[in-house]
Short mmCIF file of C-alpha atoms and ligand atoms in Angstrom, two decimals:
data_model
loop_
_atom_site.label_atom_id
_atom_site.label_comp_id
_atom_site.label_asym_id
_atom_site.label_seq_id
_atom_site.Cartn_x
_atom_site.Cartn_y
_atom_site.Cartn_z
CA MET A 1 14.66 44.99 -18.07
CA ALA A 2 14.28 47.08 -14.81
CA PRO A 3 11.10 47.89 -13.65
CA SER A 4 9.70 51.08 -14.69
CA SER A 5 9.17 52.27 -11.24
CA PRO A 6 11.28 49.99 -8.82
CA THR A 7 9.48 49.25 -5.47
CA LYS A 8 11.57 49.74 -2.23
CA ILE A 9 11.64 46.57 -0.26
CA ALA A 10 13.10 45.53 2.90
CA VAL A 11 13.57 41.68 3.15
CA ILE A 12 13.90 40.72 6.89
CA GLY A 13 15.98 37.63 7.44
CA CYS A 14 19.18 36.90 5.31
CA GLY A 15 19.26 32.83 6.18
CA LEU A 16 19.44 30.78 2.63
CA MET A 17 16.39 31.72 1.46
CA GLY A 18 16.05 35.37 2.29
CA SER A 19 19.44 35.91 0.67
CA ALA A 20 18.16 34.11 -2.50
CA LEU A 21 14.98 36.32 -2.46
CA ALA A 22 16.73 39.90 -1.51
CA ARG A 23 19.21 38.83 -4.19
CA ALA A 24 16.22 38.12 -7.16
CA PHE A 25 14.08 41.33 -6.16
CA ALA A 26 17.28 43.39 -6.72
CA ALA A 27 18.58 41.55 -10.00
CA ALA A 28 15.10 42.52 -11.22
CA GLY A 29 15.72 46.14 -10.29
CA HIS A 30 13.96 46.98 -7.22
CA GLU A 31 16.09 49.25 -4.54
CA VAL A 32 15.76 46.21 -1.51
CA ALA A 33 17.35 46.76 1.98
CA VAL A 34 18.50 43.95 3.95
CA TRP A 35 18.39 43.22 7.53
CA ASN A 36 19.87 40.21 9.72
CA ARG A 37 19.90 39.39 13.49
CA THR A 38 23.38 38.40 12.51
CA PRO A 39 24.54 41.31 10.71
CA SER A 40 27.28 39.41 8.82
CA LYS A 41 25.08 37.24 6.96
CA ALA A 42 23.09 40.68 5.57
CA LYS A 43 26.33 42.41 4.36
CA ALA A 44 26.97 39.20 2.68
CA VAL A 45 23.82 38.96 0.36
CA GLY A 46 25.41 41.49 -1.85
CA GLY A 47 24.10 41.56 -5.55
CA GLY A 48 23.14 45.43 -5.27
CA THR A 49 21.21 45.09 -1.95
CA LEU A 50 21.93 47.63 0.98
CA ALA A 51 22.59 45.90 4.13
CA PHE A 52 21.15 47.33 7.66
CA GLU A 53 22.38 47.04 11.23
CA ASN A 54 19.15 48.74 12.74
CA LEU A 55 15.96 47.00 11.86
CA ILE A 56 13.75 50.03 12.10
CA GLU A 57 16.11 51.80 9.46
CA ALA A 58 15.87 49.01 7.04
CA VAL A 59 12.25 49.23 6.95
CA SER A 60 11.90 52.87 7.03
CA GLY A 61 10.64 54.35 3.63
CA ARG A 62 9.86 50.80 2.30
CA GLU A 63 6.49 50.33 0.57
CA LEU A 64 7.22 45.95 0.60
CA VAL A 65 8.66 44.09 3.69
CA VAL A 66 9.26 40.70 2.77
CA VAL A 67 10.11 38.07 5.71
CA SER A 68 11.39 35.02 6.00
CA LEU A 69 12.56 34.00 9.11
CA CYS A 70 12.87 30.31 10.55
CA ASN A 71 9.63 30.32 12.43
CA TYR A 72 6.80 33.00 13.43
CA ALA A 73 7.75 33.12 17.12
CA ALA A 74 10.61 34.83 15.77
CA CYS A 75 8.68 36.94 13.81
CA PHE A 76 6.55 38.16 16.28
CA GLU A 77 9.31 38.77 18.98
CA LEU A 78 11.06 41.10 16.72
CA PHE A 79 7.93 42.64 15.32
CA SER A 80 6.94 43.50 19.03
CA SER A 81 10.29 44.86 19.52
CA LYS A 82 10.64 48.94 20.41
CA GLY A 83 9.93 50.75 17.51
CA VAL A 84 9.44 48.26 14.99
CA THR A 85 6.02 47.95 15.27
CA SER A 86 5.21 51.55 14.30
CA ALA A 87 7.79 51.35 11.49
CA LEU A 88 6.10 48.51 10.07
CA ALA A 89 2.96 50.61 10.14
CA GLY A 90 1.28 51.64 6.59
CA LYS A 91 3.41 48.92 4.89
CA THR A 92 2.65 46.11 3.19
CA LEU A 93 4.16 42.92 5.21
CA VAL A 94 4.69 39.55 3.04
CA GLN A 95 5.23 36.65 5.44
CA LEU A 96 7.28 34.38 3.67
CA THR A 97 8.10 32.37 6.84
CA SER A 98 6.88 28.61 6.28
CA GLY A 99 4.28 28.08 9.17
CA SER A 100 0.48 26.30 10.21
CA PRO A 101 -2.72 28.10 8.91
CA ALA A 102 -2.71 29.07 12.71
CA ASP A 103 0.41 30.95 12.52
CA ALA A 104 -0.86 32.98 9.41
CA ARG A 105 -4.16 33.75 11.11
CA SER A 106 -1.90 35.38 14.19
CA GLY A 107 -0.36 36.92 11.57
CA LEU A 108 -3.02 38.73 10.14
CA GLU A 109 -4.45 39.35 13.82
CA TRP A 110 -1.24 41.25 14.71
CA ALA A 111 -0.98 43.08 11.49
CA ALA A 112 -4.77 44.45 11.65
CA GLY A 113 -4.15 45.61 14.98
CA ASN A 114 -1.14 47.37 13.69
CA GLY A 115 -2.44 49.22 10.64
CA VAL A 116 0.00 46.65 8.64
CA GLU A 117 -1.30 45.21 5.52
CA TYR A 118 -0.53 41.49 5.65
CA LEU A 119 -0.20 38.89 2.65
CA ASP A 120 0.90 35.27 4.21
CA ALA A 121 2.80 33.31 1.47
CA ALA A 122 4.40 30.06 1.15
CA ILE A 123 7.53 29.16 -1.06
CA LEU A 124 8.01 25.92 -3.17
CA ALA A 125 11.47 26.31 -4.01
CA TYR A 126 14.82 25.57 -2.95
CA PRO A 127 16.76 28.99 -2.66
CA SER A 128 18.65 27.96 -6.06
CA PHE A 129 15.12 27.89 -7.64
CA VAL A 130 14.24 31.08 -6.70
CA ALA A 131 13.46 33.28 -9.76
CA THR A 132 13.44 30.47 -11.98
CA ASP A 133 10.44 28.80 -13.40
CA TYR A 134 10.84 25.93 -10.59
CA ALA A 135 9.86 28.22 -7.92
CA THR A 136 6.21 28.40 -7.19
CA VAL A 137 4.95 30.88 -4.08
CA PHE A 138 1.19 31.00 -2.85
CA TYR A 139 -0.39 33.90 -1.37
CA ALA A 140 -3.10 34.10 0.74
CA GLY A 141 -5.12 37.23 2.25
CA SER A 142 -6.70 40.32 0.47
CA ARG A 143 -6.76 39.99 -3.43
CA ALA A 144 -5.89 43.48 -4.10
CA VAL A 145 -3.19 43.92 -1.98
CA PHE A 146 -1.80 40.64 -4.25
CA ASP A 147 -2.87 42.36 -7.35
CA ARG A 148 -1.03 45.64 -6.38
CA HIS A 149 2.18 43.91 -6.00
CA LEU A 150 2.49 40.81 -8.04
CA GLY A 151 4.17 42.74 -10.70
CA THR A 152 6.92 42.74 -8.18
CA LEU A 153 6.75 39.61 -6.29
CA GLN A 154 7.07 37.63 -9.55
CA ALA A 155 10.65 38.59 -9.00
CA ILE A 156 11.34 35.69 -7.00
CA ALA A 157 8.55 33.33 -8.78
CA ARG A 158 6.83 33.61 -12.23
CA ASN A 159 4.56 31.21 -10.59
CA SER A 160 2.91 33.70 -8.22
CA LEU A 161 -0.44 31.88 -7.41
CA TYR A 162 -3.34 33.39 -5.50
CA VAL A 163 -5.02 30.77 -3.35
CA ASP A 164 -7.48 32.26 -1.42
CA GLU A 165 -8.63 35.48 0.95
CA LYS A 166 -8.86 33.00 3.87
CA ILE A 167 -5.63 33.85 5.34
CA GLY A 168 -4.34 30.16 6.25
CA SER A 169 -4.90 29.05 2.35
CA ALA A 170 -1.54 29.29 1.33
CA ALA A 171 0.09 27.57 4.32
CA THR A 172 -2.35 24.64 4.48
CA LEU A 173 -1.93 23.83 0.39
CA ASP A 174 1.77 24.07 1.29
CA CYS A 175 1.69 21.87 4.77
CA ALA A 176 -0.77 19.35 2.04
CA ILE A 177 2.04 19.35 -0.60
CA LEU A 178 4.68 18.93 1.69
CA GLU A 179 3.20 16.12 3.48
CA ALA A 180 2.38 14.39 0.02
CA TYR A 181 6.28 14.99 -0.64
CA TYR A 182 7.87 14.16 2.38
CA GLY A 183 5.68 10.83 2.72
CA GLY A 184 6.74 10.08 -0.84
CA SER A 185 10.29 10.71 -0.45
CA LEU A 186 10.22 8.45 2.90
CA ALA A 187 8.25 5.40 0.65
CA PHE A 188 10.48 5.66 -2.22
CA LEU A 189 13.98 5.63 0.36
CA HIS A 190 12.47 2.92 1.89
CA ALA A 191 11.69 1.12 -0.93
CA ALA A 192 15.55 1.55 -2.36
CA ALA A 193 16.64 0.04 1.04
CA MET A 194 14.28 -3.09 0.11
CA CYS A 195 15.86 -3.40 -2.76
CA LYS A 196 19.57 -3.07 -1.89
CA ALA A 197 18.80 -5.45 1.05
CA GLU A 198 17.65 -8.03 -1.25
CA GLY A 199 21.17 -7.65 -3.50
CA LEU A 200 18.64 -5.63 -6.02
CA ASP A 201 20.90 -2.46 -7.38
CA PRO A 202 18.78 0.65 -6.20
CA LYS A 203 19.09 2.12 -9.58
CA ILE A 204 17.33 -0.36 -11.32
CA PHE A 205 14.33 0.82 -8.82
CA PHE A 206 14.80 4.58 -9.85
CA SER A 207 15.11 3.84 -13.65
CA GLN A 208 11.52 2.77 -13.09
CA LYS A 209 10.32 6.09 -11.16
CA SER A 210 7.75 6.82 -14.05
CA SER A 211 5.71 3.77 -12.97
CA PHE A 212 5.10 4.73 -9.56
CA LEU A 213 4.84 8.50 -10.26
CA GLY A 214 2.40 7.32 -12.87
CA LEU A 215 0.34 5.31 -10.78
CA ILE A 216 0.30 7.97 -7.71
CA SER A 217 -1.01 10.43 -10.19
CA VAL A 218 -3.77 8.23 -11.64
CA THR A 219 -4.66 7.68 -8.16
CA ALA A 220 -4.72 11.25 -6.89
CA ASP A 221 -7.18 12.14 -9.91
CA ALA A 222 -9.47 9.03 -8.92
CA ALA A 223 -9.20 10.19 -5.57
CA GLN A 224 -10.44 13.48 -6.00
CA GLY A 225 -13.42 12.47 -8.02
CA MET A 226 -14.47 9.95 -5.66
CA ILE A 227 -13.79 12.68 -3.10
CA GLU A 228 -16.01 14.89 -4.52
CA ARG A 229 -18.69 12.29 -4.97
CA ASN A 230 -18.22 10.80 -1.76
CA ASP A 231 -18.47 7.34 -3.52
CA PHE A 232 -15.26 4.95 -3.43
CA SER A 233 -16.77 2.34 -5.50
CA GLY A 234 -15.43 0.79 -8.36
CA ASP A 235 -14.09 -1.90 -10.37
CA GLN A 236 -9.88 -1.84 -10.81
CA CYS A 237 -8.48 -3.15 -7.10
CA SER A 238 -10.48 -3.59 -3.88
CA LEU A 239 -8.57 -2.69 -0.75
CA ASN A 240 -8.75 -6.08 0.45
CA THR A 241 -6.00 -6.80 -2.38
CA HIS A 242 -4.12 -3.59 -1.77
CA VAL A 243 -3.85 -4.76 1.83
CA ALA A 244 -2.51 -7.99 0.57
CA ALA A 245 0.20 -6.31 -1.28
CA ILE A 246 1.31 -4.05 1.53
CA GLU A 247 1.68 -7.35 3.86
CA HIS A 248 4.22 -8.70 1.33
CA ILE A 249 5.98 -5.54 1.71
CA VAL A 250 6.36 -5.63 5.69
CA ARG A 251 7.12 -9.38 5.59
CA LEU A 252 9.90 -8.33 2.96
CA SER A 253 11.21 -5.44 5.34
CA LYS A 254 11.06 -7.83 8.84
CA ASP A 255 12.92 -11.04 6.56
CA ALA A 256 15.66 -8.32 5.10
CA ARG A 257 15.90 -6.94 8.72
CA LEU A 258 15.03 -3.48 7.75
CA SER A 259 13.35 -1.36 9.67
CA ALA A 260 9.45 -1.98 9.04
CA ARG A 261 8.02 1.00 10.76
CA PHE A 262 6.97 2.59 7.75
CA PRO A 263 5.11 0.19 6.24
CA THR A 264 3.68 -0.90 9.07
CA GLU A 265 2.29 2.56 9.82
CA LEU A 266 0.92 2.33 6.26
CA LEU A 267 -0.80 -1.26 6.36
CA ASP A 268 -2.16 0.03 9.94
CA ASN A 269 -4.01 2.80 8.16
CA TYR A 270 -5.18 0.86 5.33
CA LYS A 271 -6.24 -1.93 7.51
CA ARG A 272 -8.37 0.60 9.63
CA ALA A 273 -10.53 1.00 6.29
CA LEU A 274 -10.99 -2.89 6.14
CA GLY A 275 -12.14 -2.80 9.62
CA ALA A 276 -14.95 0.25 8.84
CA GLY A 277 -16.11 -2.23 6.60
CA LEU A 278 -14.44 -0.61 3.26
CA GLY A 279 -12.52 -3.68 2.00
CA ASP A 280 -14.43 -4.02 -1.50
CA LYS A 281 -14.16 -0.05 -2.01
CA GLU A 282 -10.93 1.27 -3.98
CA LEU A 283 -7.68 2.79 -2.34
CA PRO A 284 -8.96 6.70 -1.84
CA ALA A 285 -11.79 4.64 0.39
CA VAL A 286 -8.97 5.26 2.80
CA PHE A 287 -10.17 8.87 2.87
CA ARG A 288 -12.92 8.20 4.67
CA THR A 289 -11.10 6.80 7.97
CA LEU A 290 -9.05 9.77 8.09
CA VAL A 291 -11.72 12.90 8.49
CA GLN A 292 -13.87 13.15 11.75
CA ASP A 293 -17.44 14.38 10.59
P1 NAP B 301 17.95 29.32 7.62
O1 NAP B 301 19.12 29.46 6.76
O2 NAP B 301 17.93 28.79 8.88
O3 NAP B 301 17.91 31.03 7.98
C1 NAP B 301 16.65 31.32 9.32
C2 NAP B 301 17.11 33.05 9.24
O4 NAP B 301 15.78 33.34 10.71
C3 NAP B 301 18.42 33.52 9.54
O5 NAP B 301 18.29 34.59 9.16
C4 NAP B 301 18.36 33.71 11.15
O6 NAP B 301 18.95 34.64 11.55
C5 NAP B 301 16.84 34.03 11.61
N1 NAP B 301 16.47 33.70 12.71
C6 NAP B 301 16.43 32.90 13.55
N2 NAP B 301 15.95 33.03 14.73
C7 NAP B 301 15.78 34.10 14.75
C8 NAP B 301 15.26 35.17 16.20
N3 NAP B 301 14.94 34.61 17.45
N4 NAP B 301 15.09 36.61 15.66
C9 NAP B 301 15.46 37.10 14.39
N5 NAP B 301 15.96 36.25 13.28
C10 NAP B 301 15.95 35.03 13.55
O7 NAP B 301 16.58 29.32 7.10
P2 NAP B 301 16.01 29.34 5.76
O8 NAP B 301 16.26 28.03 4.68
O9 NAP B 301 16.71 30.32 5.09
O10 NAP B 301 14.68 29.42 5.75
C11 NAP B 301 13.90 30.26 6.13
C12 NAP B 301 12.46 30.23 5.96
O11 NAP B 301 12.09 29.70 4.62
C13 NAP B 301 11.99 29.09 6.95
O12 NAP B 301 10.34 29.64 6.96
C14 NAP B 301 11.76 28.00 6.14
O13 NAP B 301 10.72 27.12 6.53
C15 NAP B 301 11.34 28.59 4.56
N6 NAP B 301 11.84 27.90 3.23
C16 NAP B 301 13.24 27.54 3.06
C17 NAP B 301 13.10 26.92 1.97
C18 NAP B 301 14.73 25.93 1.88
O14 NAP B 301 15.15 25.52 0.85
N7 NAP B 301 15.74 26.80 2.34
C19 NAP B 301 12.31 26.29 1.14
C20 NAP B 301 10.93 26.79 1.54
C21 NAP B 301 10.89 27.16 2.61
P3 NAP B 301 20.56 34.43 12.03
O15 NAP B 301 21.42 34.14 10.71
O16 NAP B 301 20.87 35.40 12.98
O17 NAP B 301 20.54 32.80 12.64
#
């Protein structure tokens, strides 16, 4: 159903993600202008969007400017180009380019100095997930600005979550989730390689994914409570025992002539906790060796 009052939106950046975002806003009934450094990509977005070759014209008369570029350096270069800064003044800029919390702070500083309202956002989705229930977008910045635009922003993800006023909070949460994702993915790929090297079909390993995902889930819940209490004692399995298990993984990798870099790095981290006298604590005690007081 078309919104009762469509929002005039400009989407800057028509790469894989920007194009999907623009089409989702347009499909929800909003008036969407698109601009891309390489104009042919803006023209190819389609879906009822209007392609502009001139960035100032693309943002002119728009209430909401959504940015999806490769990095913040490209954004700053663009925003500070002739006439663009003043064209953005008075608008709300939603920064959907991935970055670090420090990038987000620079973004807010730039926006505040140039009369631009600013939300820093992080999208947790592949382009094909945009506008489906699998897409999540985290937002940081002014709650009032977020609330004012939520109805429009839900066109790209119904799961549009406000994290915190601290402008770096969406990027922090994104980096944290992505670290768990990339680290976990590397772990299961190495695990599949171990199975293959030992002549065990990796599909047997993948058929057991609920075992390792379940273990990670239970451990995450336990870790949360232990970190809150700063107490890592327990009666399930000591770090000493976990380290022995990781040593088997390193040995298997070396015997099978696989890269042992990943399990060796794991072992180093867990052993550092033993060195810190935490051998009789539960696994999440490793947290203590990762933070600096
Ligand atoms: P992409 O397809 O490679 O698109 C990159 C965009 O950045 C293009 O529009 C490109 O313009 C533009 N760009 C690069 N350098 C530029 C410059 N100096 N000045 C102006 N424009 C420049 O990447 P993407 O997958 O859409 O990713 C865009 C953002 O979404 C990234 O921050 C990414 O981390 C984030 N993201 C992507 C995904 C995903 O699954 N794809 C998921 C989550 C978050 P040209 O076309 O002219 O090169």
